Coordinates of N, CA and C in Angstrom, one line a residue:
Chain A
E1 N 38.0 25.6 51.4 CA 38.3 24.2 51.3 C 37.6 23.6 50.1
A2 N 38.3 22.9 49.2 CA 37.8 22.4 48.0 C 36.9 21.2 48.3
D3 N 35.8 21.0 47.6 CA 34.9 19.9 47.8 C 35.2 18.8 46.7
I4 N 36.3 18.2 46.8 CA 36.7 17.2 45.8 C 37.4 16.0 46.6
Y5 N 36.9 14.8 46.4 CA 37.3 13.7 47.3 C 37.8 12.6 46.5
Q6 N 38.8 11.9 47.0 CA 39.4 10.8 46.3 C 39.5 9.6 47.3
T7 N 39.1 8.4 46.8 CA 39.2 7.2 47.6 C 39.7 6.1 46.7
P8 N 40.5 5.2 47.2 CA 41.1 5.2 48.5 C 42.3 6.2 48.6
R9 N 42.8 6.6 49.7 CA 43.9 7.5 49.8 C 45.2 6.6 49.6
Y10 N 45.2 5.4 50.1 CA 46.3 4.5 49.9 C 45.8 3.1 49.5
L11 N 46.5 2.5 48.6 CA 46.1 1.2 48.1 C 47.4 0.4 47.8
V12 N 47.5 -0.8 48.3 CA 48.6 -1.8 48.0 C 47.9 -3.0 47.5
I13 N 48.2 -3.4 46.3 CA 47.6 -4.6 45.7 C 48.7 -5.4 44.9
G14 N 48.3 -6.6 44.5 CA 49.2 -7.4 43.8 C 49.0 -7.3 42.3
T15 N 50.0 -7.7 41.6 CA 50.0 -7.6 40.1 C 48.8 -8.4 39.5
G16 N 48.2 -7.8 38.5 CA 47.1 -8.4 37.8 C 45.8 -8.1 38.3
K17 N 45.7 -7.4 39.4 CA 44.4 -7.0 40.0 C 43.8 -5.9 39.3
K18 N 42.5 -5.8 39.2 CA 41.7 -4.7 38.7 C 41.5 -3.7 39.8
I19 N 41.7 -2.4 39.6 CA 41.5 -1.4 40.6 C 40.7 -0.2 40.0
T20 N 39.9 0.4 40.8 CA 39.3 1.7 40.4 C 39.5 2.7 41.5
L21 N 40.0 3.8 41.1 CA 40.2 5.0 41.9 C 39.0 5.9 41.8
E22 N 38.4 6.3 42.9 CA 37.2 7.1 42.8 C 37.6 8.6 43.0
C23 N 36.8 9.4 42.3 CA 36.9 10.9 42.4 C 35.6 11.5 42.3
S24 N 35.2 12.3 43.3 CA 33.9 12.9 43.3 C 34.0 14.4 43.7
Q25 N 33.3 15.3 43.1 CA 33.3 16.7 43.5 C 31.8 17.2 43.6
T26 N 31.6 18.1 44.5 CA 30.3 18.6 44.8 C 30.1 20.0 44.4
M27 N 31.0 20.5 43.6 CA 31.0 21.9 43.1 C 30.2 22.1 41.8
G28 N 29.8 21.0 41.2 CA 29.1 21.2 39.9 C 30.0 21.5 38.8
H29 N 31.3 21.3 38.9 CA 32.2 21.6 37.8 C 32.1 20.7 36.6
D30 N 32.1 21.3 35.4 CA 32.0 20.5 34.2 C 33.3 19.8 33.9
K31 N 34.4 20.5 34.2 CA 35.7 19.9 33.8 C 36.4 19.2 34.9
M32 N 36.9 18.0 34.6 CA 37.6 17.1 35.6 C 38.8 16.5 34.9
Y33 N 39.9 16.2 35.8 CA 41.2 15.8 35.3 C 41.8 14.8 36.2
W34 N 42.6 13.9 35.6 CA 43.4 13.0 36.4 C 44.9 13.3 36.0
Y35 N 45.7 13.5 37.1 CA 47.1 13.6 36.9 C 47.8 12.5 37.6
Q36 N 49.0 12.1 37.0 CA 49.9 11.1 37.7 C 51.1 11.9 38.1
Q37 N 51.4 11.7 39.4 CA 52.6 12.4 39.9 C 53.7 11.4 40.3
D38 N 54.8 11.5 39.7 CA 55.9 10.6 39.9 C 56.7 11.1 41.1
P39 N 57.6 10.2 41.6 CA 58.4 10.6 42.8 C 59.3 11.8 42.6
G40 N 59.5 12.2 41.3 CA 60.3 13.4 41.0 C 59.4 14.6 41.1
M41 N 58.2 14.5 41.5 CA 57.3 15.6 41.7 C 56.4 16.0 40.5
E42 N 56.9 15.7 39.3 CA 56.2 16.3 38.1 C 54.8 15.8 38.0
L43 N 53.9 16.7 37.5 CA 52.5 16.3 37.3 C 52.3 16.0 35.8
H44 N 51.7 14.9 35.5 CA 51.5 14.5 34.1 C 50.0 14.3 34.0
L45 N 49.4 15.0 33.0 CA 48.0 14.9 32.7 C 47.7 13.6 32.0
I46 N 46.9 12.7 32.5 CA 46.6 11.4 31.8 C 45.2 11.3 31.3
H47 N 44.3 12.0 31.8 CA 42.9 12.0 31.3 C 42.2 13.3 31.7
Y48 N 41.2 13.7 30.8 CA 40.4 14.8 31.2 C 39.0 14.7 30.6
S49 N 38.1 15.5 31.2 CA 36.7 15.4 30.7 C 36.1 16.8 30.8
Y50 N 35.4 17.2 29.8 CA 34.8 18.5 29.8 C 33.3 18.5 30.1
G51 N 32.8 17.2 30.3 CA 31.4 17.1 30.7 C 31.0 15.7 30.6
V52 N 29.7 15.4 30.9 CA 29.2 14.0 30.9 C 29.4 13.4 29.5
N53 N 29.8 12.2 29.5 CA 30.0 11.4 28.3 C 31.2 11.9 27.4
S54 N 32.0 12.8 28.0 CA 33.2 13.3 27.3 C 34.4 13.0 28.0
T55 N 35.3 12.2 27.4 CA 36.6 11.9 28.0 C 37.7 12.0 26.9
E56 N 38.9 12.4 27.3 CA 40.0 12.6 26.4 C 41.2 12.1 27.1
K57 N 42.2 11.6 26.3 CA 43.5 11.2 26.8 C 44.4 12.4 27.0
G58 N 45.2 12.4 28.0 CA 46.0 13.5 28.3 C 47.4 13.5 27.6
D59 N 48.3 14.2 28.1 CA 49.6 14.3 27.4 C 50.5 13.1 27.7
L60 N 50.3 12.4 28.8 CA 51.1 11.2 29.1 C 50.2 10.0 28.8
S61 N 50.8 9.1 28.0 CA 50.1 7.8 27.7 C 49.9 7.0 29.0
S62 N 48.7 6.5 29.1 CA 48.4 5.7 30.3 C 47.5 4.5 29.9
E63 N 47.7 3.4 30.6 CA 46.9 2.2 30.3 C 45.6 2.2 31.1
S64 N 45.4 3.2 31.9 CA 44.2 3.4 32.6 C 43.1 3.9 31.7
T65 N 41.8 3.7 32.2 CA 40.7 4.3 31.5 C 39.8 5.0 32.4
V66 N 39.0 5.9 31.9 CA 38.1 6.7 32.8 C 36.7 6.7 32.2
S67 N 35.7 7.2 33.0 CA 34.4 7.3 32.5 C 33.8 8.5 33.2
R68 N 32.8 9.1 32.5 CA 32.1 10.3 33.1 C 30.6 10.2 32.8
I69 N 29.9 9.4 33.6 CA 28.5 9.2 33.5 C 27.7 10.2 34.2
R70 N 28.3 10.7 35.3 CA 27.6 11.8 36.1 C 28.6 13.0 36.2
T71 N 28.1 14.2 36.3 CA 28.9 15.3 36.4 C 29.9 15.3 37.6
E72 N 29.4 14.8 38.7 CA 30.2 14.8 39.9 C 31.2 13.7 40.1
H73 N 31.2 12.7 39.2 CA 32.0 11.5 39.4 C 32.9 11.2 38.2
F74 N 34.2 10.9 38.5 CA 35.1 10.7 37.4 C 36.1 9.6 37.8
P75 N 35.7 8.3 37.8 CA 36.5 7.2 38.3 C 37.6 6.8 37.2
L76 N 38.7 6.4 37.8 CA 39.8 5.9 36.9 C 40.0 4.4 37.2
T77 N 40.2 3.6 36.1 CA 40.2 2.1 36.3 C 41.5 1.6 35.6
L78 N 42.1 0.7 36.3 CA 43.2 -0.1 35.7 C 42.8 -1.6 35.7
E79 N 42.7 -2.1 34.5 CA 42.1 -3.5 34.4 C 43.1 -4.6 34.9
S80 N 44.4 -4.4 34.8 CA 45.4 -5.3 35.3 C 46.6 -4.5 35.7
A81 N 46.6 -4.3 37.0 CA 47.7 -3.5 37.6 C 49.1 -4.1 37.5
R82 N 50.1 -3.3 37.3 CA 51.5 -3.8 37.2 C 52.3 -2.9 38.1
P83 N 53.5 -3.3 38.5 CA 54.4 -2.5 39.3 C 54.7 -1.1 38.7
S84 N 54.7 -1.1 37.4 CA 55.0 0.2 36.7 C 53.8 1.2 36.9
H85 N 52.7 0.8 37.4 CA 51.6 1.7 37.7 C 51.7 2.3 39.1
T86 N 52.7 1.9 39.9 CA 52.9 2.5 41.2 C 53.1 4.0 41.1
S87 N 52.3 4.7 41.7 CA 52.4 6.2 41.6 C 51.3 6.9 42.5
Q88 N 51.4 8.2 42.5 CA 50.4 9.0 43.1 C 49.4 9.5 42.0
Y89 N 48.1 9.4 42.2 CA 47.1 9.8 41.2 C 46.3 10.9 41.8
L90 N 46.3 12.1 41.2 CA 45.6 13.2 41.7 C 44.4 13.6 40.7
C91 N 43.3 13.8 41.3 CA 42.1 14.2 40.6 C 41.9 15.7 40.8
A92 N 41.4 16.4 39.8 CA 41.1 17.8 39.9 C 39.9 18.2 39.1
S93 N 39.3 19.3 39.4 CA 38.2 19.9 38.7 C 38.3 21.4 38.5
S94 N 37.6 21.9 37.5 CA 37.5 23.3 37.4 C 36.2 23.7 36.7
E95 N 35.9 25.0 36.8 CA 34.6 25.5 36.2 C 34.8 26.5 35.1
G96 N 33.8 26.7 34.4 CA 33.8 27.8 33.4 C 34.6 27.5 32.2
A97 N 34.5 28.4 31.2 CA 35.1 28.3 29.9 C 36.6 28.7 30.1
G98 N 37.5 28.2 29.3 CA 38.8 28.6 29.3 C 39.6 28.1 30.5
A99 N 40.8 28.5 30.6 CA 41.7 28.1 31.8 C 41.3 28.8 33.0
G100 N 41.3 28.1 34.1 CA 40.9 28.6 35.4 C 41.5 27.8 36.5
E101 N 41.1 28.1 37.7 CA 41.7 27.5 38.9 C 41.3 26.0 38.9
L102 N 42.3 25.1 39.2 CA 42.1 23.7 39.4 C 42.0 23.5 40.9
F103 N 41.0 22.7 41.2 CA 40.8 22.2 42.6 C 41.2 20.8 42.7
F104 N 42.2 20.5 43.5 CA 42.7 19.1 43.5 C 42.2 18.4 44.7
G105 N 42.0 17.0 44.6 CA 41.8 16.2 45.7 C 43.1 15.9 46.4
E106 N 43.1 15.1 47.4 CA 44.3 14.9 48.2 C 45.2 13.7 47.6
G107 N 44.6 13.0 46.6 CA 45.4 12.0 45.9 C 45.2 10.6 46.4
S108 N 45.5 9.7 45.5 CA 45.4 8.2 45.8 C 46.8 7.7 45.5
R109 N 47.4 7.1 46.6 CA 48.8 6.6 46.4 C 48.6 5.1 46.2
L110 N 49.0 4.6 44.9 CA 48.9 3.2 44.5 C 50.2 2.6 44.5
T111 N 50.3 1.4 45.2 CA 51.5 0.6 45.2 C 51.1 -0.8 44.6
V112 N 51.8 -1.2 43.6 CA 51.5 -2.5 43.0 C 52.7 -3.4 43.2
L113 N 52.5 -4.5 43.9 CA 53.6 -5.4 44.3 C 53.9 -6.4 43.2
Chain B
G1 N 52.8 22.3 21.1 CA 52.1 22.7 22.3 C 53.0 23.4 23.3
E2 N 52.4 23.8 24.4 CA 53.1 24.6 25.4 C 54.1 23.7 26.1
N3 N 55.2 24.4 26.5 CA 56.2 23.7 27.3 C 56.7 24.7 28.4
V4 N 56.7 24.2 29.6 CA 57.0 25.1 30.8 C 58.2 24.6 31.5
E5 N 59.2 25.4 31.6 CA 60.5 25.0 32.3 C 60.5 25.8 33.7
Q6 N 60.8 25.1 34.8 CA 60.8 25.7 36.1 C 62.2 25.5 36.7
H7 N 62.7 26.5 37.4 CA 64.0 26.4 38.1 C 64.0 27.3 39.4
P8 N 64.7 26.9 40.4 CA 65.4 25.6 40.5 C 64.5 24.5 40.9
S9 N 65.0 23.3 40.9 CA 64.3 22.1 41.3 C 64.2 22.0 42.9
T10 N 65.2 22.5 43.5 CA 65.3 22.6 45.0 C 65.8 23.9 45.4
L11 N 65.3 24.4 46.5 CA 65.7 25.7 47.0 C 65.6 25.7 48.5
S12 N 66.7 26.1 49.1 CA 66.8 26.2 50.6 C 67.1 27.6 51.0
V13 N 66.3 28.2 51.9 CA 66.6 29.6 52.3 C 66.4 29.7 53.8
Q14 N 67.0 30.6 54.4 CA 66.9 30.9 55.9 C 65.6 31.6 56.1
E15 N 65.0 31.2 57.2 CA 63.7 31.8 57.7 C 63.9 33.3 57.7
G16 N 63.0 34.0 57.1 CA 63.0 35.5 57.0 C 63.6 36.0 55.7
D17 N 64.3 35.2 55.0 CA 64.9 35.6 53.7 C 63.8 35.5 52.6
S18 N 64.1 36.0 51.4 CA 63.2 35.9 50.3 C 63.6 34.6 49.4
A19 N 62.5 34.1 48.8 CA 62.7 33.0 47.8 C 62.1 33.4 46.5
V20 N 62.8 33.0 45.4 CA 62.4 33.3 44.1 C 62.4 32.1 43.2
I21 N 61.3 31.8 42.6 CA 61.3 30.6 41.7 C 60.9 31.1 40.3
K22 N 61.6 30.6 39.2 CA 61.4 31.2 37.9 C 60.9 30.1 36.9
C23 N 60.0 30.6 36.0 CA 59.5 29.7 35.0 C 59.6 30.4 33.6
T24 N 59.8 29.6 32.6 CA 59.7 30.1 31.2 C 58.7 29.2 30.5
Y25 N 58.0 29.9 29.5 CA 57.1 29.1 28.7 C 57.4 29.4 27.2
S26 N 56.8 28.5 26.4 CA 57.2 28.5 24.9 C 56.1 29.1 24.0
D27 N 54.8 29.0 24.4 CA 53.7 29.4 23.6 C 53.3 30.9 23.8
S28 N 53.5 31.8 22.9 CA 53.2 33.2 23.1 C 51.7 33.4 23.2
A29 N 50.9 32.4 22.9 CA 49.5 32.6 23.0 C 49.0 32.4 24.5
S30 N 49.9 31.8 25.3 CA 49.5 31.6 26.7 C 49.2 32.9 27.4
N31 N 48.1 32.9 28.2 CA 47.7 34.2 28.8 C 47.3 34.0 30.3
Y32 N 47.5 32.8 30.8 CA 47.1 32.6 32.2 C 48.2 31.8 32.9
F33 N 48.7 32.3 34.1 CA 49.9 31.8 34.7 C 49.6 31.6 36.2
P34 N 49.2 30.5 36.6 CA 49.0 30.2 38.1 C 50.2 29.6 38.8
W35 N 50.2 29.8 40.1 CA 51.2 29.1 40.9 C 50.4 28.2 41.9
Y36 N 50.9 27.0 42.1 CA 50.3 26.1 43.1 C 51.3 25.7 44.1
K37 N 50.8 25.5 45.3 CA 51.6 25.0 46.5 C 51.1 23.6 46.9
Q38 N 52.0 22.7 47.0 CA 51.7 21.3 47.4 C 52.4 21.0 48.7
E39 N 51.6 20.8 49.8 CA 52.1 20.4 51.1 C 52.2 18.9 51.1
L40 N 53.0 18.3 52.0 CA 53.2 16.9 52.1 C 51.8 16.2 52.3
G41 N 51.5 15.2 51.5 CA 50.3 14.4 51.7 C 49.1 15.1 51.2
K42 N 49.2 16.2 50.5 CA 48.0 16.9 50.0 C 48.1 17.1 48.5
G43 N 47.0 17.5 47.9 CA 47.0 18.0 46.5 C 47.5 19.4 46.4
P44 N 47.9 19.8 45.2 CA 48.3 21.2 45.0 C 47.1 22.2 45.2
Q45 N 47.5 23.3 45.7 CA 46.4 24.4 45.9 C 46.9 25.7 45.3
L46 N 46.0 26.4 44.6 CA 46.3 27.6 44.0 C 46.7 28.7 45.1
I47 N 47.8 29.4 44.9 CA 48.2 30.4 45.8 C 48.1 31.8 45.2
I48 N 48.4 31.9 43.9 CA 48.3 33.2 43.2 C 48.3 32.9 41.7
D49 N 47.7 33.8 41.0 CA 47.7 33.6 39.5 C 47.8 35.0 38.9
I50 N 48.2 35.1 37.6 CA 48.3 36.3 36.9 C 47.9 36.1 35.5
R51 N 47.2 37.1 34.9 CA 46.8 37.0 33.5 C 47.7 38.0 32.7
S52 N 47.7 37.8 31.4 CA 48.7 38.5 30.6 C 48.5 40.0 30.4
N53 N 47.4 40.5 30.9 CA 47.2 41.9 30.8 C 47.8 42.7 31.9
V54 N 48.5 42.0 32.9 CA 49.1 42.7 34.0 C 50.6 42.2 34.1
G55 N 51.5 43.0 34.7 CA 52.9 42.6 34.8 C 53.2 42.1 36.1
E56 N 52.4 42.5 37.2 CA 52.8 42.1 38.5 C 51.5 42.0 39.3
K57 N 51.5 41.0 40.3 CA 50.4 40.9 41.2 C 50.9 40.5 42.6
K58 N 50.4 41.1 43.6 CA 50.9 40.8 44.9 C 49.7 40.4 45.9
D59 N 50.0 39.5 46.8 CA 49.1 39.1 47.8 C 49.9 38.9 49.1
Q60 N 49.9 39.8 50.0 CA 50.6 39.8 51.2 C 52.1 39.5 50.9
R61 N 52.6 38.3 51.4 CA 54.1 38.0 51.2 C 54.4 37.4 49.9
I62 N 53.5 37.1 49.1 CA 53.8 36.5 47.8 C 53.4 37.4 46.6
A63 N 54.2 37.4 45.6 CA 54.0 38.2 44.4 C 54.4 37.4 43.2
V64 N 53.8 37.7 42.1 CA 54.2 37.1 40.8 C 54.5 38.2 39.8
T65 N 55.5 38.0 39.0 CA 55.8 39.0 37.9 C 55.8 38.2 36.6
L66 N 55.4 38.9 35.6 CA 55.3 38.4 34.2 C 56.0 39.3 33.2
N67 N 56.8 38.6 32.4 CA 57.5 39.3 31.3 C 57.1 38.6 30.0
K68 N 56.1 39.1 29.3 CA 55.5 38.5 28.1 C 56.5 38.5 27.0
T69 N 57.3 39.6 26.9 CA 58.2 39.6 25.8 C 59.3 38.5 25.9
A70 N 59.8 38.3 27.1 CA 60.8 37.3 27.3 C 60.2 35.9 27.6
K71 N 58.8 35.9 27.8 CA 58.1 34.6 28.1 C 58.6 34.0 29.4
H72 N 58.7 34.8 30.4 CA 59.0 34.2 31.7 C 58.2 34.8 32.8
F73 N 58.0 34.1 33.9 CA 57.3 34.6 35.0 C 57.9 34.0 36.3
S74 N 57.8 34.8 37.4 CA 58.5 34.4 38.6 C 57.6 34.5 39.8
L75 N 57.8 33.7 40.8 CA 57.1 33.7 42.1 C 58.1 34.3 43.2
H76 N 57.7 35.3 43.9 CA 58.5 35.9 44.9 C 57.8 35.7 46.3
I77 N 58.6 35.1 47.2 CA 58.0 35.0 48.6 C 59.0 35.7 49.5
T78 N 58.4 36.7 50.2 CA 59.3 37.5 51.1 C 59.0 37.1 52.6
E79 N 60.0 37.4 53.4 CA 59.9 37.1 54.9 C 59.4 35.6 55.1
T80 N 60.1 34.7 54.5 CA 59.7 33.3 54.5 C 59.6 32.8 55.9
Q81 N 58.6 31.8 56.1 CA 58.3 31.2 57.3 C 58.4 29.7 57.2
P82 N 58.5 28.9 58.2 CA 58.6 27.5 58.1 C 57.4 26.9 57.4
E83 N 56.2 27.5 57.5 CA 55.0 26.9 56.8 C 55.1 27.2 55.3
D84 N 56.1 27.9 54.8 CA 56.2 28.1 53.4 C 56.9 26.9 52.8
S85 N 57.5 26.0 53.6 CA 58.2 24.8 53.1 C 57.1 23.9 52.4
A86 N 57.4 23.6 51.1 CA 56.4 22.9 50.3 C 57.0 22.7 48.9
V87 N 56.3 22.0 48.0 CA 56.6 22.0 46.6 C 55.7 23.0 45.9
Y88 N 56.4 23.8 45.0 CA 55.7 24.8 44.3 C 55.7 24.5 42.8
F89 N 54.6 24.7 42.1 CA 54.5 24.5 40.7 C 54.0 25.7 40.0
C90 N 54.6 26.1 38.9 CA 54.1 27.1 38.0 C 53.3 26.4 36.9
A91 N 52.5 27.1 36.2 CA 51.8 26.5 35.0 C 51.4 27.6 34.1
A92 N 51.1 27.2 32.9 CA 50.7 28.2 31.8 C 49.6 27.6 31.0
S93 N 48.7 28.4 30.5 CA 47.7 28.0 29.6 C 47.1 29.1 28.8
D94 N 46.6 28.8 27.6 CA 45.8 29.8 26.9 C 44.4 29.5 27.0
Q95 N 43.5 30.4 26.8 CA 42.1 30.3 27.0 C 41.5 29.2 26.1
G96 N 42.0 29.1 24.9 CA 41.5 28.1 24.0 C 41.8 26.6 24.4
A97 N 43.0 26.4 25.0 CA 43.4 25.1 25.3 C 42.6 24.5 26.5
Q98 N 42.2 25.4 27.4 CA 41.5 24.9 28.6 C 42.3 23.9 29.5
K99 N 43.6 23.7 29.2 CA 44.4 22.8 30.0 C 45.6 23.6 30.5
L100 N 46.0 23.2 31.7 CA 47.2 23.8 32.2 C 48.4 22.9 31.9
V101 N 49.5 23.5 31.6 CA 50.8 22.7 31.5 C 51.7 23.2 32.6
F102 N 52.1 22.2 33.5 CA 52.8 22.5 34.7 C 54.3 22.4 34.5
G103 N 55.0 23.2 35.3 CA 56.5 23.1 35.4 C 56.8 21.9 36.2
Q104 N 58.1 21.6 36.3 CA 58.6 20.4 36.9 C 58.5 20.4 38.5
G105 N 58.3 21.6 39.0 CA 58.2 21.7 40.5 C 59.5 22.2 41.2
T106 N 59.3 22.9 42.3 CA 60.4 23.3 43.1 C 60.2 22.9 44.5
R107 N 61.1 22.2 45.1 CA 60.9 21.9 46.5 C 61.6 22.9 47.4
L108 N 60.8 23.7 48.1 CA 61.3 24.8 48.9 C 61.4 24.4 50.3
T109 N 62.6 24.6 50.9 CA 62.8 24.3 52.3 C 63.2 25.6 53.0
I110 N 62.5 25.9 54.1 CA 62.8 27.1 54.9 C 63.5 26.6 56.2
N111 N 64.8 27.0 56.4 CA 65.6 26.6 57.5 C 65.4 27.6 58.7
P112 N 65.1 27.1 59.9 CA 64.9 28.0 61.0 C 66.2 28.6 61.5

């Protein structure tokens, strides 16, 4: 069982609100990722981090921002949510150099009205 | 950059039959090819992976084959069971990139 946790699991909010999706892992992994999963199933990388104070934008442009102040914590923030932000957001982590196994959280399903 | 194509997008098989999902990749430098299974309401979970120095790997009822020359790899599930129903993703990466590029996903349904 992977030790990576996302909160909230479900969130319904109104347009214009600021939201933060939390992601924490207890495995000591240096690398963490945020994926956006659309209803068509595809996984799109929106942010990643290779360590504390390191963040990069992913392959899919996103209006969200991330921070990595502690190894175990990688929150994602939307300053002003819009209906187009409605989606499933998945956090993941991995260890070691190079490509390796990703451990995913169970996801945060965001609905913006 | 790497591009991964996955087919079919949906697959329905009778319980006990075999299921095959295929992926192609574009970057010849890619050398790591994992497969993930995503059950309803959960995040994807690694079920098997293969590196470019081998052509086939098997773990009980699942197997993965890799053809580096043709740049394609496949997931084979034999003796399918209802609990195999899920969405399956292939992915590819090279060691330098440290990022996985995922295929579009296949929704597999096992009919009793």
